XYZ file of C-alpha atoms in Angstrom:
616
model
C 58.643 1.477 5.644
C 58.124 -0.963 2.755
C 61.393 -2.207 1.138
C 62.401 -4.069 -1.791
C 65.223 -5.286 -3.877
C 64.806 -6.038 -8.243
C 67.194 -7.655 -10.025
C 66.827 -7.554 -13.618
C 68.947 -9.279 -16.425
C 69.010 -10.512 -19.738
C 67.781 -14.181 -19.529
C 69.022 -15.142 -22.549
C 72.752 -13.715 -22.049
C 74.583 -16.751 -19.889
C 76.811 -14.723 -18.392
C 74.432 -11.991 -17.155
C 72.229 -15.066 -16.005
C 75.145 -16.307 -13.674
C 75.838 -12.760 -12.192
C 72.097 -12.755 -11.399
C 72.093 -16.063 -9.804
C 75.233 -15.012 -7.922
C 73.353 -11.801 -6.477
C 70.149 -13.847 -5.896
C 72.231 -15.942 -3.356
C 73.553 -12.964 -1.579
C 70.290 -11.655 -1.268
C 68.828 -14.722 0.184
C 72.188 -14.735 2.796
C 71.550 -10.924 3.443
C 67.460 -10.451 3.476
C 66.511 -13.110 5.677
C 62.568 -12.666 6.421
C 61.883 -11.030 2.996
C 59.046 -12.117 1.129
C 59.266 -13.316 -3.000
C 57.417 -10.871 -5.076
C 58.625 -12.721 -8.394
C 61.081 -15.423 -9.508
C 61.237 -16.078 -12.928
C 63.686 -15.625 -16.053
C 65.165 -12.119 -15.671
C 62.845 -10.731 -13.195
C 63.560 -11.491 -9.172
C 61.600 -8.558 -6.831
C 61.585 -9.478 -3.188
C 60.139 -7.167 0.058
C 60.285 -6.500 3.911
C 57.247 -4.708 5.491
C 56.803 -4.153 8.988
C 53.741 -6.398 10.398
C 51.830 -3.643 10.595
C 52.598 -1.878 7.495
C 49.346 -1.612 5.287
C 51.498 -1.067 1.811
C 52.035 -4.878 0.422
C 52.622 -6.790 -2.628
C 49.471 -6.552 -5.850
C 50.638 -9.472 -8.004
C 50.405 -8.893 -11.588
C 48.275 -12.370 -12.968
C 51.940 -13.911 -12.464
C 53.721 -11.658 -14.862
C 54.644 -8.770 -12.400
C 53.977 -6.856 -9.362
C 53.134 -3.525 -7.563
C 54.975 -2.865 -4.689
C 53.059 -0.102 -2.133
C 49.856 1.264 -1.450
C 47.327 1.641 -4.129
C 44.210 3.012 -4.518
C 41.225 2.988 -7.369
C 40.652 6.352 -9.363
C 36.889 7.890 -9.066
C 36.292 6.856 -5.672
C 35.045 10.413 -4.578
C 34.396 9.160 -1.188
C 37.716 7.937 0.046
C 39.322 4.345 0.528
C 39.039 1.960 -3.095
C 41.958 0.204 -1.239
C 43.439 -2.518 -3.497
C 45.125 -5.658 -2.152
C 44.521 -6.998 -5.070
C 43.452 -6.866 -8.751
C 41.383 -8.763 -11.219
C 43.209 -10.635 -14.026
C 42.209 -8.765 -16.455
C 43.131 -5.829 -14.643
C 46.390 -6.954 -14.333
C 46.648 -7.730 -18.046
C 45.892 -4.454 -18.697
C 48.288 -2.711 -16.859
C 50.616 -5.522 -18.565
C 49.521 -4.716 -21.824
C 49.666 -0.862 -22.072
C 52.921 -0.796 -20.332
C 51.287 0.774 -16.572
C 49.575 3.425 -18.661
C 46.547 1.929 -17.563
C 47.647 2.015 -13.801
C 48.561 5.368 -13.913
C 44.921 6.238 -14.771
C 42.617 4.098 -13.458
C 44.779 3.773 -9.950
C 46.732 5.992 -7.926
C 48.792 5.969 -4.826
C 52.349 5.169 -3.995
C 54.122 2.532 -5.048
C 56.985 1.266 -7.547
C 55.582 -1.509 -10.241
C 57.851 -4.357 -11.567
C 56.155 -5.797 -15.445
C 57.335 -8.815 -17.738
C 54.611 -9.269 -19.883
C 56.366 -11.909 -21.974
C 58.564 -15.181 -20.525
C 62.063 -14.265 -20.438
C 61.256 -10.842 -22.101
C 61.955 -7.461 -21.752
C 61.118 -5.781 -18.210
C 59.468 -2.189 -17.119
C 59.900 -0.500 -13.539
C 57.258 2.267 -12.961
C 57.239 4.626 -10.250
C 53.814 6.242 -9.372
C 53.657 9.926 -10.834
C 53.476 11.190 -6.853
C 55.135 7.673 -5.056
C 56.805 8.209 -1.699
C 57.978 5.015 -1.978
C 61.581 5.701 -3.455
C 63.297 3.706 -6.410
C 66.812 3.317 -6.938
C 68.976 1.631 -9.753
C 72.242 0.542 -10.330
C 74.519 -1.613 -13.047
C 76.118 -4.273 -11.431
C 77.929 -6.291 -14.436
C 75.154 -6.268 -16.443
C 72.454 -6.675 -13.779
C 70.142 -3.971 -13.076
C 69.769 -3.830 -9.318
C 66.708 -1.817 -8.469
C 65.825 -0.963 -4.806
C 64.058 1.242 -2.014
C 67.032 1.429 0.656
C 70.645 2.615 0.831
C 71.189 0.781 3.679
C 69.975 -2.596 2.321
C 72.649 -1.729 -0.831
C 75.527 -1.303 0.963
C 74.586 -4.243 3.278
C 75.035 -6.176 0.451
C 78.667 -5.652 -0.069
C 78.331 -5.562 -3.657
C 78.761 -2.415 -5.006
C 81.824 0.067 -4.849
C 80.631 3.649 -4.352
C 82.031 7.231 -4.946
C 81.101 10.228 -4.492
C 79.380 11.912 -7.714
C 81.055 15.813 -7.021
C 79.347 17.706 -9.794
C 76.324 16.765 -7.926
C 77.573 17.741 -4.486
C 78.610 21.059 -5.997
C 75.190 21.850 -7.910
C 73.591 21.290 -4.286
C 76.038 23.250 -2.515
C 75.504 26.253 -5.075
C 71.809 25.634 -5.698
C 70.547 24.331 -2.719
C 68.233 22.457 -4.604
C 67.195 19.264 -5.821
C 68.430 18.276 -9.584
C 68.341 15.733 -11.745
C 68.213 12.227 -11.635
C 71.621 11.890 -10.705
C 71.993 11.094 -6.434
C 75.124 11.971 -4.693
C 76.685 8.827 -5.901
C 77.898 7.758 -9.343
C 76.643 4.189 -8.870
C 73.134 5.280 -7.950
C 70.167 6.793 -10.203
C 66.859 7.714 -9.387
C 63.716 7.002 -11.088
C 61.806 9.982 -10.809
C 57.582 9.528 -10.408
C 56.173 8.908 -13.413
C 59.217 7.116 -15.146
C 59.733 4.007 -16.114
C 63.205 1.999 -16.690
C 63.039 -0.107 -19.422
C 65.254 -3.161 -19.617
C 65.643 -5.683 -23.156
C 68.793 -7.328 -24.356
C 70.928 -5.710 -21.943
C 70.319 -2.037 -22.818
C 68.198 0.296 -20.843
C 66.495 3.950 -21.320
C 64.471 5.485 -19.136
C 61.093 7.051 -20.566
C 57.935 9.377 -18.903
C 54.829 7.774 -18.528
C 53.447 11.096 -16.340
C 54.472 14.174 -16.168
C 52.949 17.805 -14.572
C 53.716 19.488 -17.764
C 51.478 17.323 -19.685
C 48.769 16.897 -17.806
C 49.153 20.947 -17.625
C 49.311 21.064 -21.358
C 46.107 18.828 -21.224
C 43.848 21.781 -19.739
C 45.884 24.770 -20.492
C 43.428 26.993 -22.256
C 39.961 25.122 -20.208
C 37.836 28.071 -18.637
C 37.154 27.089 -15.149
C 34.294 28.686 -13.087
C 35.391 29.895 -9.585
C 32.041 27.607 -7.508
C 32.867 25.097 -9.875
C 36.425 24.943 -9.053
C 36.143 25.514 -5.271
C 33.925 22.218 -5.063
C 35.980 20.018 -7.052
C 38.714 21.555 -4.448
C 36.493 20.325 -1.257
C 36.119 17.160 -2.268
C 38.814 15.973 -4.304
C 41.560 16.706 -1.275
C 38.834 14.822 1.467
C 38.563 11.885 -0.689
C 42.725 11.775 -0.588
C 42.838 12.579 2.844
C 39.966 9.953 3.777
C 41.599 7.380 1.642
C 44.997 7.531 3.181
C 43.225 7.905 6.649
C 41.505 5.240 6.298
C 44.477 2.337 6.216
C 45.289 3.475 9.692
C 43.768 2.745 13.332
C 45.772 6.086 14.537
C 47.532 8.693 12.923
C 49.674 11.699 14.244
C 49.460 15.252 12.253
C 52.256 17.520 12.397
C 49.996 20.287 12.775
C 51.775 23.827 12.911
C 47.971 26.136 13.092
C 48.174 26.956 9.301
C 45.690 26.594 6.588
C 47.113 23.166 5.013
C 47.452 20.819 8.538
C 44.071 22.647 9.368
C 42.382 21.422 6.152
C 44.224 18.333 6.877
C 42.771 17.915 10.075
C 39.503 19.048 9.130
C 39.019 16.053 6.382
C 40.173 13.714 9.145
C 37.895 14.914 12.265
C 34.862 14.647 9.822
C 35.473 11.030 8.774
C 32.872 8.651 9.822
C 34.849 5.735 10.855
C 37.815 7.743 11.809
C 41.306 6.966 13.233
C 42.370 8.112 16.847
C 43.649 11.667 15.824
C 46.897 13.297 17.483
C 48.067 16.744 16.633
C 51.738 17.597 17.242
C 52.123 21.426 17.758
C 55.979 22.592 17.068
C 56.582 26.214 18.751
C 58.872 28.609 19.243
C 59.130 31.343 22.354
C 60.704 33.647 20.617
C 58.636 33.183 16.711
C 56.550 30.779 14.825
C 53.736 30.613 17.668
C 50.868 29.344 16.420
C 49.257 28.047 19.056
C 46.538 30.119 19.149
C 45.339 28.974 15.675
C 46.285 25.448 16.431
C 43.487 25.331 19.424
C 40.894 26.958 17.089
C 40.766 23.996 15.420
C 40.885 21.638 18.732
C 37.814 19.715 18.271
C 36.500 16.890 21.100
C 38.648 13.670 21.215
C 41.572 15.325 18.372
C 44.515 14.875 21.128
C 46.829 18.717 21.041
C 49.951 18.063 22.000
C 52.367 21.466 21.935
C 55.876 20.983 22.089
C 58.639 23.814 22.171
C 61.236 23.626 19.712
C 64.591 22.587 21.571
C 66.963 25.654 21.823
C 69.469 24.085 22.576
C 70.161 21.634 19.592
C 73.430 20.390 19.116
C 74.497 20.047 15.489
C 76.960 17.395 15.389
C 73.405 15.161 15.555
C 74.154 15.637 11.223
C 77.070 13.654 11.588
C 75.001 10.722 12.898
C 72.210 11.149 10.489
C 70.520 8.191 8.890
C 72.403 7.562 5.297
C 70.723 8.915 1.951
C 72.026 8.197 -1.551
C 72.184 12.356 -1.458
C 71.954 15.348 0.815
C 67.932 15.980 1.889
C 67.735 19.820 2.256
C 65.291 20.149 5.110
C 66.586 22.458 7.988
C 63.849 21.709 10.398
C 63.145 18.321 10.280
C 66.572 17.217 12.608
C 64.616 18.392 15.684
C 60.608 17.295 14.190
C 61.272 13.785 12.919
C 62.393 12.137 16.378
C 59.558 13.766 18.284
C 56.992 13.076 16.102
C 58.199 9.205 15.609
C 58.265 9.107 19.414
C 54.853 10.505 19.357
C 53.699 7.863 16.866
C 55.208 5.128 19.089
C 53.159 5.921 22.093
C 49.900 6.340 20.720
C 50.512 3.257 18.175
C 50.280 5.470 15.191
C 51.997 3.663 12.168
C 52.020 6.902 10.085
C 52.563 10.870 10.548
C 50.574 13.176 7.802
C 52.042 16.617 7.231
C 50.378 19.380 5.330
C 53.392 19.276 2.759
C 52.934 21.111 -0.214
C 49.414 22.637 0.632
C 51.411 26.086 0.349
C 51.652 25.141 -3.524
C 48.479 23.142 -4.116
C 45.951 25.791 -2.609
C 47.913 28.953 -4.109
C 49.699 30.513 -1.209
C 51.273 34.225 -1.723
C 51.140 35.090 -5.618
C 51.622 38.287 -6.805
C 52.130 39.850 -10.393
C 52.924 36.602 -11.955
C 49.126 36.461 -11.789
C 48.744 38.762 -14.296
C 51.597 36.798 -16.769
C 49.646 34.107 -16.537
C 46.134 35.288 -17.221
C 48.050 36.959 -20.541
C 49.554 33.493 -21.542
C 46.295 31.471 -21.068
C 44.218 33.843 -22.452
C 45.651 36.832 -24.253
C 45.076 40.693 -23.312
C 41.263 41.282 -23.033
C 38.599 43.272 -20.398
C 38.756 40.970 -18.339
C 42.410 41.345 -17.187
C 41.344 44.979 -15.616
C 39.504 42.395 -12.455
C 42.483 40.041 -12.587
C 44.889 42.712 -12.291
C 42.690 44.487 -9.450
C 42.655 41.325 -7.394
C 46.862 41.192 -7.819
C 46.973 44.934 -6.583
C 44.882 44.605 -3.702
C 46.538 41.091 -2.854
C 50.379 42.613 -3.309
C 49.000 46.235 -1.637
C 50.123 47.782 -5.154
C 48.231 50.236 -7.253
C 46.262 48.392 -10.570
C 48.925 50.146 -12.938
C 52.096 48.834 -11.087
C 50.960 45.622 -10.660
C 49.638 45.336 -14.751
C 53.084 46.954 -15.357
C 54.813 44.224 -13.712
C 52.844 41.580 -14.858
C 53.075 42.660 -18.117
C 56.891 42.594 -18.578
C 56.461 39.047 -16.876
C 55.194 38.098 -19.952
C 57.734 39.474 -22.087
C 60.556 37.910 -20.835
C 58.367 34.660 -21.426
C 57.929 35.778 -24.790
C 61.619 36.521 -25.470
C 62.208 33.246 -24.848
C 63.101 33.171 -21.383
C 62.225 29.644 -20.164
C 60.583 30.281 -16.766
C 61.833 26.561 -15.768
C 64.981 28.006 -15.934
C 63.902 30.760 -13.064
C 63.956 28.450 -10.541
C 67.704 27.256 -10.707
C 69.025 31.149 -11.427
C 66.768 32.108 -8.654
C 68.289 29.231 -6.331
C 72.097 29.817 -7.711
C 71.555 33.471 -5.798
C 70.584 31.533 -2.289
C 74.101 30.108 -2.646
C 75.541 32.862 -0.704
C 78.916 30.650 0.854
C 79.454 29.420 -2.391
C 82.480 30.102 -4.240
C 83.254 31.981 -7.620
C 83.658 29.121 -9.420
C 80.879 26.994 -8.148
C 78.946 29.835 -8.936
C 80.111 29.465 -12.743
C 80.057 25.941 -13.413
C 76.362 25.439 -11.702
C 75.559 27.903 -14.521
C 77.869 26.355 -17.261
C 76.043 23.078 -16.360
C 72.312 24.288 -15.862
C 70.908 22.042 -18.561
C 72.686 18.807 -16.870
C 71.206 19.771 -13.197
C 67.737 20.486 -14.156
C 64.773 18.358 -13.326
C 63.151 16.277 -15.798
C 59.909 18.311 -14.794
C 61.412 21.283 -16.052
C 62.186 20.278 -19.442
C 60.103 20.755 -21.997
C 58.233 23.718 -20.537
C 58.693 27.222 -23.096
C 54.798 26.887 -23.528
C 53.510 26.403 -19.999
C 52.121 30.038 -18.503
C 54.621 31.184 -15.753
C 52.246 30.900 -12.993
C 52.874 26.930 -12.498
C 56.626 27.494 -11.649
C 55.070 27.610 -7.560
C 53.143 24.499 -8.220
C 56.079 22.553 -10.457
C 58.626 23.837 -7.539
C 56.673 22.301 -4.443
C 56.053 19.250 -6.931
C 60.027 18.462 -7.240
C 60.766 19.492 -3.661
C 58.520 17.207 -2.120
C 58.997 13.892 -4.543
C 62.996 14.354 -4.060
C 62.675 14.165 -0.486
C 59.360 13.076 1.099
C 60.557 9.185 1.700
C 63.674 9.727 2.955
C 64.263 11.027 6.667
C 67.944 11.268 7.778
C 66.830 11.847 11.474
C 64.440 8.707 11.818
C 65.222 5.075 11.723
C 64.692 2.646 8.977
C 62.022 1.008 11.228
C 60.456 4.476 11.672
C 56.734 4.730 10.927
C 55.192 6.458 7.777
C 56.073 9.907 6.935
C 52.824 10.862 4.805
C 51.674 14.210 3.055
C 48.321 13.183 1.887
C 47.928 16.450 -0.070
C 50.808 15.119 -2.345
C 48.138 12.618 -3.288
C 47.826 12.213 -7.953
C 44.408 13.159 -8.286
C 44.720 16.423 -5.743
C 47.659 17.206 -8.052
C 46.296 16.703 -11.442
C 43.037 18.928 -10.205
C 45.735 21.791 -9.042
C 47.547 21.691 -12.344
C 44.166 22.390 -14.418
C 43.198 25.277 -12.400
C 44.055 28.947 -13.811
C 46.122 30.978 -10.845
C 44.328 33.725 -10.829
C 41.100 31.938 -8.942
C 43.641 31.221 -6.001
C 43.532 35.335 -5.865
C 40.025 36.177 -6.709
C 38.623 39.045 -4.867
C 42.519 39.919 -3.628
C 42.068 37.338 -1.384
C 45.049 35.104 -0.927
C 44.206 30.901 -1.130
C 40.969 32.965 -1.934
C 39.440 29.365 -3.952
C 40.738 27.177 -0.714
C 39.031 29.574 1.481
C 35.640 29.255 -0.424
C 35.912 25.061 -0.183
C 36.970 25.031 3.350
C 34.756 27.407 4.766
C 32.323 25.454 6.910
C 35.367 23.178 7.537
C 37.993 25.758 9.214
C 38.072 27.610 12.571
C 37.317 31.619 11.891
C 40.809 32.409 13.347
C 42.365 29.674 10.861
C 40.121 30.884 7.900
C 41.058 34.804 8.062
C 44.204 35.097 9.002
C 46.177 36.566 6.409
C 49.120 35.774 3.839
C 51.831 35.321 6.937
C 52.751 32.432 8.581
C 54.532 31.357 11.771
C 58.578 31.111 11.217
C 61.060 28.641 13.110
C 63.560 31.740 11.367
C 64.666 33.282 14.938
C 64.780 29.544 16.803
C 67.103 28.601 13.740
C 69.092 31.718 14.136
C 69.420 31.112 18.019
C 70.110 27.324 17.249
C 72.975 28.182 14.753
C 74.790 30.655 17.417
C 74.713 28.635 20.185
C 76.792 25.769 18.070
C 78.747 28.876 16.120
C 81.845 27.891 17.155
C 81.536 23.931 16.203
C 80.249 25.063 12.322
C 82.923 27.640 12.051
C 85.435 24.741 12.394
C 83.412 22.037 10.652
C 82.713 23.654 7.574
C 85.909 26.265 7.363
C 87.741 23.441 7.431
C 85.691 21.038 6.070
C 85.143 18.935 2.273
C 83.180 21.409 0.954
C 85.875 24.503 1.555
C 88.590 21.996 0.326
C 86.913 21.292 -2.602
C 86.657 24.526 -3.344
C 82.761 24.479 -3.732
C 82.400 27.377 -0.778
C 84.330 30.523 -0.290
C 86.273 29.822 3.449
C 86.190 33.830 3.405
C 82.401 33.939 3.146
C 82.148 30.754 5.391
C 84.463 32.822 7.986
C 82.610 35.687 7.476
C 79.209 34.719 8.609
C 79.926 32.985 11.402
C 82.690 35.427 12.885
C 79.811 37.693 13.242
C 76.615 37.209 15.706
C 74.329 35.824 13.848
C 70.935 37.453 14.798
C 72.991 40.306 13.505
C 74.025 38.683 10.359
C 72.426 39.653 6.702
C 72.930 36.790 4.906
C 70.063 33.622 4.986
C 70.981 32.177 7.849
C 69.204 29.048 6.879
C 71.832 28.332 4.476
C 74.109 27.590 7.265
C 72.042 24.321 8.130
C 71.905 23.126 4.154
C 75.567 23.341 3.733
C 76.517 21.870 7.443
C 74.116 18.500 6.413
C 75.418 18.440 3.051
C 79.482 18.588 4.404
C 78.119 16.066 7.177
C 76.604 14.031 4.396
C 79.766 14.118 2.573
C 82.080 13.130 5.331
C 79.669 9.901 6.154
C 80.227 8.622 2.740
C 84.033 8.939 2.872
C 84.537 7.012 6.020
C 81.795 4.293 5.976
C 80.979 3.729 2.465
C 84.167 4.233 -0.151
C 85.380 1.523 -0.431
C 86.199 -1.938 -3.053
C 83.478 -4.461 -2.655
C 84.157 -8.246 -1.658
């Protein structure tokens, strides 16, 4: 992975200047083999790629760079690659502040601007960037950078542990705000920039879902129309991240979104060697069967069974993260598929990630709120509210009637951003009383910036705005591979496949009472028939996680009854106790949970013994 360290400062304050100096020396003692990005007044970016990392350095006519991969807009045929830009290119994207860059380029990648000599400087991260971007205030010197690792290597900063954080995620079990699990640390969301002048700093949006929502919110779409624009705006994305790579590995579960996936890349014309990792489970999630539908001559299928016997105290030797990364699943995936990559020479694995959201996976009623909210009660609602019914196996009146008070809540006032942290509070099942009240007390500090400024969006893009947070929070940061760990890529998760998802109305994803019914109509001389109609369900690692949790019962009772969390009184010890005194296949609760709270008290714990403590 691509990393890089900006220091920022006032160039015309001596003292910050000295500070800055002082850090640029420890960076040159620390970074040995890094490569200078930029060295002038106020502005000092320098990176380490691997040799065979295709992400690089686009230099900025002197006055900047852009750190990542990058690709040109309105390329409908996959690639538009740039290493490198023109100069007036480049003093466009100087000019309008990245505006520019965010339209007429896309990718992932963090940006570094000083259009003027000693003057005021702008970090951009790409509205859908995997490529993360952290900041922190070291006496007046903004320190930006990609790894925790590289931070604390430095010696330079003292860190502690940012609790109201740890106890939104413990109660949540979501993703937040800006804030990371440390109070030293901030994240720049996608689509933000950081602005730095005279020693102040704010951070604006340059992108954001909701606008480019608000953009197309009342557009009438036709259903062909739609379904073509589908097709071949998510194979240009796939083709053009495809296309930087010799050989690529596809975590490729069977379902619709690594089949489409897979489909894009097996079509290419000048395509990479292709290897398709199969996770399965004995006693659930087999979907072998659909995987090997989709086997197609010299696309490698390699099915491995999910490990049941995992042992969990693997969390307390997970890679470090400026916060807890709530994925349950990926402790036993990650290694397997980064061994997998090693032995073919793959330098990336591409996931399906947030095809579920992008392609309109398992609505129901909120269908109907939507249609109401674009468009207002006409005839028409009678077919959209038929499709919903047949989709949710309802009759037409039950399904109108629940659509229908959908929209009144909306129109009481009832932010539906909201919805997704009261929904998420309730999945905090361990946590105690009082968590339970100050998450709520404190809902308008822990929401995402995404979800601000959202009263007049229709309800039907809280799926789409949900997978959109969940997979920018967490998609570049694996606490169960290695720093030098290929590429972990979700090419659906691509701007322009976004930006075409947020302009299309819901209810085409459920036309006919078909679910992914629009995905289905692109695809459909692309998918296997066993891939193509199988239904709303999908395969489940639930009963391997439930097995995997009672075999190491015993070791979480212990770690988390008596653990940081409990003694912080963020979970209930009785709930905690509960749960696990029980068997677990017999248990009612989300077992799941069990694995969030376990990494998030193992996270915890790292921090207090490596980490806490006064810098040199």
């Amino acid at each position: 992975m691509l990393r890089f360290f900006g220091l920022i400062w006032n160039a015309k304050a001596p003292s910050e200047c000295d500070v800055g100096e002082l850090i640029k020396r420890r960076l040159s003692a620390t970074c040995i083999g890094w490569s200078v990005a930029v060295n002038q007044a106020g502005l000092h970016v320098i990176f380490k790629k691997p040799q065979s990392e295709v992400s690089g350095a686009v230099d900025l006519d002197s006055s900047g760079v852009i750190l990542g991969t990058v690709f040109k807009s309105g390329d409908s045929t996959g690639g538009g690659h740039c290493t490198n830009l023109s100069p007036r290119d480049s003093r466009d994207i100087l000019d309008t502040g990245a505006r520019s860059l965010i339209r007429n380029y896309w990718g992932s990648y963090v940006a570094f601007l000083q259009p003027e000599e000693r003057g005021p400087v702008s970090v951009v991260r790409g509205p859908m960037s995997s490529l993360a971007c952290f900041y922190a205030n070291q006496r007046g010197v903004r320190v930006v950078f990609s790894c925790i690792d590289d931070c604390v290597a430095l010696n330079l900063i003292s860190f502690s542990i940012n609790w109201d954080s740890i106890r939104a995620q413990t109660t949540g079990g979501d993703y937040c705000n800006s804030e990371t699990g440390l109070n030293e640390i901030t994240i720049l969301q996608c689509g933000e920039c950081l602005e730095i002048a005279d020693g102040q700093s704010f951070v604006k949006p340059l992108w954001s879902p909701a606008e480019v929502a608000r953009s197309h919110l009342h557009h009438r779409v036709e259903f062909e129309d739609a379904a073509i624009a589908l097709r071949d705006v998510t194979s240009a994305c796939v083709t053009s991240w495809a296309s930087l790579y010799d050989s690529v590995v596809l975590q490729f579960s069977g379902g619709f979104d690594s089949s489409v996936v897979l489909s894009v890349l097996a079509a290419m014309h000048d395509r990479p060697r292709i290897t398709c990792v199969n996770f399965f489970s004995r006693a659930s999630g087999d979907e072998r069967r659909f995987a090997r539908s989709m086997a197609t001559p010299g696309v490698e299928l390699v099915e491995v069974e999910r490990d049941p016997f995992v042992d969990l105290r693997m969390f307390l030797r997970s890679t470090r993260t400026v916060r807890p990364v709530l994925n349950f699943s990926a402790c036993t995936a990650d290694p397997v598929n980064m061994r997998i990559a090693q032995e073919r020479n793959a330098k990336v694995v591409f996931t399906g990630e947030l095809g579920d959201n992008i392609f309109g996976h398992a609505l129901g009623h909120e269908v109907i709120t939507d249609y109401v909210q674009r468009f207002g009660i006409r005839p028409s609602l009678w077919g959209i509210a038929m499709d919903a019914a047949q989709l949710g196996r309802l009759s037409v009146w039950t399904a109108l009637r629940r659509g229908l008070l959908g929209d009144l809540e909306w129109l009481s006032g009832r932010n539906w951003s909201l919805h997704r942290y009261l929904v998420r509070k309730k999945c905090g099942r361990l946590a105690s009383d009082e968590s339970l009240s100050s998450y709520e007390q404190e809902l308008g500090r822990f929401i995402h910036p995404w979800m601000r400024d959202t009263a007049d969006l229709p309800s039907g893009f809280f799926n789409l705005f949900s997978g959109l947070i969940s997979i920018t929070a967490a998609s570049y940061d694996s606490p169960f591979a290695s720093r030098e760990a290929c590429l972990l890529s979700a090419p659906l998760a691509s701007q322009p496949l976004v930006e075409l998802a947020l302009t299309i109305p819901v209810h085409l994803h459920t036309y006919r009472g078909i679910s992914r019914s629009l995905a289905r109509r692109a695809f459909a001389h692309s998918l296997s028939d066993a891939v193509l109609n199988r239904g709303v369900g999908k395969g489940t690692p639930e009963l391997w996680i439930r097995d995997t949790v009672e075999r190491n019962r015993p070791f979480l009772k212990e770690a988390l009854m008596d653990g940081v969390l409990v003694s912080k009184g963020f979970l209930d010890r009785k709930k905690v106790e509960s749960l696990l005194s029980q068997e677990v296949n017999r248990a009612n609760s989300y077992i799941n949970e069990i694995f969030v709270q376990f990494y998030i008290e193992a996270w915890v714990r790292q921090w207090h013994q490596d980490c806490l403590e006064v810098a040199a």
